[in-house]
CSV table of C-alpha atoms and ligand atoms in Angstrom, one decimal:
chain,number,residue,atom,x,y,z
F,254,UNK,CA,0.0,0.1,-0.1
F,255,UNK,CA,1.3,3.3,-1.1
F,256,UNK,CA,1.3,6.4,1.3
F,257,UNK,CA,1.9,9.9,0.9
F,258,UNK,CA,3.1,11.9,3.9
F,259,UNK,CA,3.8,15.7,3.0
F,260,UNK,CA,6.7,17.3,5.0
F,261,UNK,CA,5.4,20.6,6.9
F,262,UNK,CA,8.9,21.5,6.5
F,263,UNK,CA,8.1,23.3,3.6
F,264,UNK,CA,4.9,24.6,4.5
F,265,UNK,CA,4.2,28.4,5.9
F,266,UNK,CA,5.0,28.2,9.5
F,267,UNK,CA,2.6,31.3,10.1
F,268,UNK,CA,-0.3,29.9,8.7
F,269,UNK,CA,0.0,25.8,9.9
F,270,UNK,CA,-3.5,25.9,10.5
F,271,UNK,CA,-4.6,26.5,6.9
F,272,UNK,CA,-1.6,24.8,5.4
F,273,UNK,CA,-2.9,21.4,7.3
F,274,UNK,CA,-6.5,22.0,6.1
F,275,UNK,CA,-4.9,22.1,2.2
F,276,UNK,CA,-3.1,18.8,3.0
F,277,UNK,CA,-6.4,17.3,4.1
F,278,UNK,CA,-8.6,18.5,0.8
F,279,UNK,CA,-5.5,17.2,-1.3
F,280,UNK,CA,-5.8,13.5,-0.6
F,281,UNK,CA,-2.6,13.4,1.8
F,282,UNK,CA,-2.6,10.1,4.0
F,283,UNK,CA,-0.3,11.6,7.2
F,284,UNK,CA,1.1,14.6,8.2
F,285,UNK,CA,5.3,14.3,8.3
F,286,UNK,CA,6.6,16.6,11.0
F,287,UNK,CA,10.4,17.2,11.1
F,288,UNK,CA,11.7,18.0,14.5
F,289,UNK,CA,15.2,19.1,14.6
F,290,UNK,CA,17.2,20.2,17.7
F,291,UNK,CA,20.0,22.2,16.3
F,292,UNK,CA,22.5,19.3,17.5
F,293,UNK,CA,21.8,16.2,16.1
F,294,UNK,CA,21.2,18.3,12.8
F,295,UNK,CA,22.5,21.9,12.2
F,296,UNK,CA,18.8,23.1,12.0
F,297,UNK,CA,16.2,24.3,14.5
F,298,UNK,CA,12.4,23.6,13.7
F,299,UNK,CA,9.5,22.8,16.3
F,300,UNK,CA,8.9,20.9,19.2
F,301,UNK,CA,5.8,19.4,21.2
F,302,UNK,CA,4.1,22.8,22.2
F,303,UNK,CA,3.5,23.3,18.4
F,304,UNK,CA,2.4,19.7,17.6
F,305,UNK,CA,0.0,19.8,20.3
F,306,UNK,CA,-1.7,23.1,18.8
F,307,UNK,CA,-1.7,21.8,15.5
F,308,UNK,CA,-3.4,18.8,16.2
F,309,UNK,CA,-6.5,20.2,16.1
F,310,UNK,CA,-6.3,21.2,12.8
F,311,UNK,CA,-6.7,18.3,11.1
F,312,UNK,CA,-7.6,14.2,11.8
F,313,UNK,CA,-4.7,12.8,9.6
F,314,UNK,CA,-2.4,10.9,11.5
F,315,UNK,CA,0.7,12.7,12.6
F,316,UNK,CA,4.1,11.2,11.2
F,317,UNK,CA,6.8,12.8,13.7
F,318,UNK,CA,10.2,12.6,12.3
F,319,UNK,CA,12.7,13.2,15.5
F,320,UNK,CA,16.1,14.7,14.3
F,321,UNK,CA,17.3,15.3,17.9
F,322,UNK,CA,20.1,13.8,20.0
F,323,UNK,CA,18.2,12.5,23.0
F,324,UNK,CA,14.7,11.1,21.7
F,325,UNK,CA,14.2,8.9,25.0
F,326,UNK,CA,13.8,12.1,27.3
F,327,UNK,CA,11.3,13.9,24.6
F,328,UNK,CA,8.9,11.0,23.6
F,329,UNK,CA,6.3,11.4,26.1
F,330,UNK,CA,5.8,15.1,25.1
F,331,UNK,CA,5.3,14.0,21.6
F,332,UNK,CA,3.1,11.1,22.8
F,333,UNK,CA,1.1,13.9,24.8
F,334,UNK,CA,1.2,16.2,21.9
F,335,UNK,CA,-1.0,13.7,19.6
F,336,UNK,CA,1.7,11.9,17.4
F,337,UNK,CA,0.5,8.6,16.0
F,338,UNK,CA,3.8,7.3,14.9
F,339,UNK,CA,7.4,8.5,16.4
F,340,UNK,CA,10.3,7.7,14.1
F,341,UNK,CA,13.6,8.5,15.7
F,342,UNK,CA,17.2,7.9,14.2
F,343,UNK,CA,19.6,5.0,14.9
F,344,UNK,CA,22.5,7.3,15.3
F,345,UNK,CA,21.3,9.4,18.1
F,346,UNK,CA,22.7,9.4,21.7
F,347,UNK,CA,19.6,7.5,23.2
F,348,UNK,CA,19.3,3.6,24.0
F,349,UNK,CA,17.5,2.2,20.8
F,350,UNK,CA,15.7,-0.6,22.5
F,351,UNK,CA,15.0,1.3,25.5
F,352,UNK,CA,13.6,4.2,23.2
F,353,UNK,CA,11.5,1.9,21.0
F,354,UNK,CA,10.0,0.6,24.0
F,355,UNK,CA,9.0,3.8,25.5
F,356,UNK,CA,7.0,4.9,22.2
F,357,UNK,CA,5.2,1.3,22.3
F,358,UNK,CA,4.4,1.4,25.9
F,359,UNK,CA,2.7,4.3,25.2
F,360,UNK,CA,0.3,3.1,22.6
F,361,UNK,CA,2.2,4.7,19.6
F,362,UNK,CA,3.7,3.1,16.5
F,363,UNK,CA,7.7,3.1,16.5
F,364,UNK,CA,9.9,4.2,13.2
F,365,UNK,CA,13.5,3.9,13.3
F,366,UNK,CA,15.7,5.8,10.8
F,367,UNK,CA,18.8,5.8,9.0
F,368,UNK,CA,21.2,8.5,7.7
F,369,UNK,CA,22.4,8.1,3.9
F,370,UNK,CA,25.9,6.7,5.5
F,371,UNK,CA,24.4,4.3,7.9
F,372,UNK,CA,24.2,0.6,6.9
F,373,UNK,CA,20.8,-0.7,6.9
F,374,UNK,CA,21.9,-3.8,9.0
F,375,UNK,CA,21.6,-1.3,11.8
F,376,UNK,CA,18.0,-1.6,12.1
F,377,UNK,CA,18.0,-5.5,12.0
F,378,UNK,CA,17.8,-6.1,15.8
F,379,UNK,CA,14.8,-4.1,16.0
F,380,UNK,CA,12.6,-5.1,13.0
F,381,UNK,CA,10.1,-7.3,15.4
F,382,UNK,CA,9.0,-4.1,17.3
F,383,UNK,CA,9.0,-1.6,14.5
F,384,UNK,CA,6.2,-0.3,12.2
F,385,UNK,CA,8.4,1.5,9.8
F,386,UNK,CA,12.2,1.9,8.8
F,387,UNK,CA,12.7,5.4,7.5
F,388,UNK,CA,15.7,5.3,4.7
F,389,UNK,CA,17.0,8.9,4.4
F,390,UNK,CA,17.5,9.5,0.9
F,391,UNK,CA,19.3,13.0,1.8
F,392,UNK,CA,21.3,14.1,4.7
F,393,UNK,CA,19.1,15.3,7.2
F,394,UNK,CA,18.7,18.9,8.4
F,395,UNK,CA,17.2,20.7,5.4
F,396,UNK,CA,14.3,20.5,2.6
F,397,UNK,CA,14.7,21.0,-0.8
F,398,UNK,CA,18.0,19.0,-1.3
F,399,UNK,CA,18.6,16.6,-4.2
F,400,UNK,CA,18.0,12.6,-4.0
F,401,UNK,CA,20.5,10.2,-2.9
F,402,UNK,CA,20.3,7.5,-5.6
F,403,UNK,CA,23.2,5.7,-3.7
F,404,UNK,CA,20.9,4.9,-1.1
F,405,UNK,CA,18.5,2.5,-2.8
F,406,UNK,CA,20.3,-0.7,-2.1
F,407,UNK,CA,19.6,-0.2,1.4
F,408,UNK,CA,16.1,-0.3,0.6
F,409,UNK,CA,16.3,-3.6,-1.5
F,410,UNK,CA,18.5,-5.2,1.2
F,411,UNK,CA,15.9,-4.3,3.7
F,412,UNK,CA,12.6,-5.5,1.6
F,413,UNK,CA,14.8,-8.8,1.0
F,414,UNK,CA,15.1,-9.0,4.9
F,415,UNK,CA,11.6,-8.5,5.5
F,416,UNK,CA,10.8,-10.8,3.0
F,417,UNK,CA,12.8,-13.7,4.5
F,418,UNK,CA,11.3,-13.0,7.8
F,419,UNK,CA,7.6,-12.8,6.4
F,420,UNK,CA,7.2,-9.2,7.5
F,421,UNK,CA,5.1,-6.6,5.3
F,422,UNK,CA,6.7,-3.2,7.2
F,423,UNK,CA,6.5,0.2,5.8
F,424,UNK,CA,9.5,1.4,4.3
F,425,UNK,CA,9.9,5.2,4.1
F,426,UNK,CA,11.9,7.6,2.2
F,427,UNK,CA,12.7,10.9,3.1
F,428,UNK,CA,14.3,13.9,0.8
F,429,UNK,CA,14.3,14.8,-2.7
F,430,UNK,CA,11.2,13.0,-3.4
F,431,UNK,CA,9.5,14.4,-6.7
F,432,UNK,CA,7.9,13.0,-9.9
F,433,UNK,CA,11.2,11.6,-11.2
F,434,UNK,CA,12.6,10.0,-8.0
F,435,UNK,CA,9.4,8.8,-6.2
F,436,UNK,CA,9.3,5.7,-9.0
F,437,UNK,CA,12.9,5.1,-8.6
F,438,UNK,CA,12.3,4.6,-4.7
F,439,UNK,CA,9.2,2.5,-5.3
F,440,UNK,CA,10.7,0.3,-7.4
F,441,UNK,CA,13.5,-0.5,-4.8
F,442,UNK,CA,10.6,-1.2,-2.3
F,443,UNK,CA,9.8,1.8,-0.4
F,444,UNK,CA,5.7,2.3,0.1
F,445,UNK,CA,5.8,5.6,2.3
F,446,UNK,CA,6.9,8.7,0.6
F,447,UNK,CA,7.7,11.8,2.2
F,448,UNK,CA,7.7,15.1,0.2
F,449,UNK,CA,8.2,18.8,1.1
F,450,UNK,CA,9.3,21.0,-1.7
F,451,UNK,CA,7.6,18.9,-4.6
F,452,UNK,CA,4.2,18.9,-2.8
F,453,UNK,CA,4.0,22.5,-1.3
F,454,UNK,CA,5.4,24.3,-4.6
F,455,UNK,CA,2.5,22.7,-6.4
F,456,UNK,CA,-0.6,24.9,-7.7
F,457,UNK,CA,-2.7,21.4,-7.6
F,458,UNK,CA,-1.5,19.9,-4.7
F,459,UNK,CA,-4.3,17.2,-4.8
F,460,UNK,CA,-3.3,16.6,-8.5
F,461,UNK,CA,0.2,16.3,-7.4
F,462,UNK,CA,-0.5,13.7,-4.6
F,463,UNK,CA,-2.7,11.6,-6.9
F,464,UNK,CA,0.2,11.5,-9.5
F,465,UNK,CA,2.6,10.5,-6.8
F,466,UNK,CA,0.5,7.8,-6.2
F,467,UNK,CA,-0.2,6.4,-9.5
F,468,UNK,CA,3.8,6.7,-10.3
F,469,UNK,CA,4.5,4.4,-6.8
F,470,UNK,CA,2.0,2.0,-7.7
F,471,UNK,CA,4.9,-0.7,-8.7
M,298,DX5,C1,15.0,16.5,5.8
M,298,DX5,C2,13.4,16.3,6.2
M,298,DX5,C3,12.8,16.1,5.1
M,298,DX5,C4,12.7,17.3,4.3
M,298,DX5,C5,11.8,16.7,2.9
M,298,DX5,O1,15.8,16.5,7.0
M,298,DX5,O2,13.4,14.9,7.2
M,298,DX5,O3,11.7,15.6,5.7
M,298,DX5,O4,11.6,18.0,4.4
M,298,DX5,O5,11.9,17.8,2.0
M,298,DX5,P1,12.0,17.9,0.5
M,298,DX5,O6,11.0,17.0,0.3
M,298,DX5,O7,11.7,18.8,0.2
M,298,DX5,O8,13.3,17.0,0.4
M,299,ZN,ZN1,11.3,14.1,7.6
């Protein structure tokens, strides 16, 4: 099943309520919320108080991507704020197992992310507990970067591993996803597509999401 998760990193932060209503009307499947702390990545975005405020603007699931050093400490805040799925990085400073358990104990789905240079095998020990693996297709930190096709073999390896295990888990890609790259990532085995610039720059976002969905149906 293909899912489109627009990243509000490319939205107008001064008008998040109307931006979220635009996403809902455009047929988005979820909302990708990029949380950056200025330590794990060289950029700062928003935190749990903002997530809590925008929770009222849409019923779409919140797909929260934590690009922060210490997710373990902040998971409870994002749970309370209304996250439906919390993804954090295997490269962060928190204990991976403990953080996954904390997310699951709160009744929220857990995702684990890998940066472009991190081997996919690092997520293998946790596959039993995860709902999703996020394979970053740019270096995390900023929107509007170019898709790194060299990350595709990691998706193929992960899909194969999941097949061996008899599991059908979500594989998300994030960074540089547009009408050209989405089919490349879909062919490799991804099924959840984050997109910021390519969606928010569309005059007709509904048409663009529909186009993305058909391009990703492989
Ligand atoms: C990058 C973020 C992405 C980014 C995607 O660190 O995790 O979600 O906003 O934006 P585009 O689609 O513009 O590359
Ligand atoms: Zn993201």
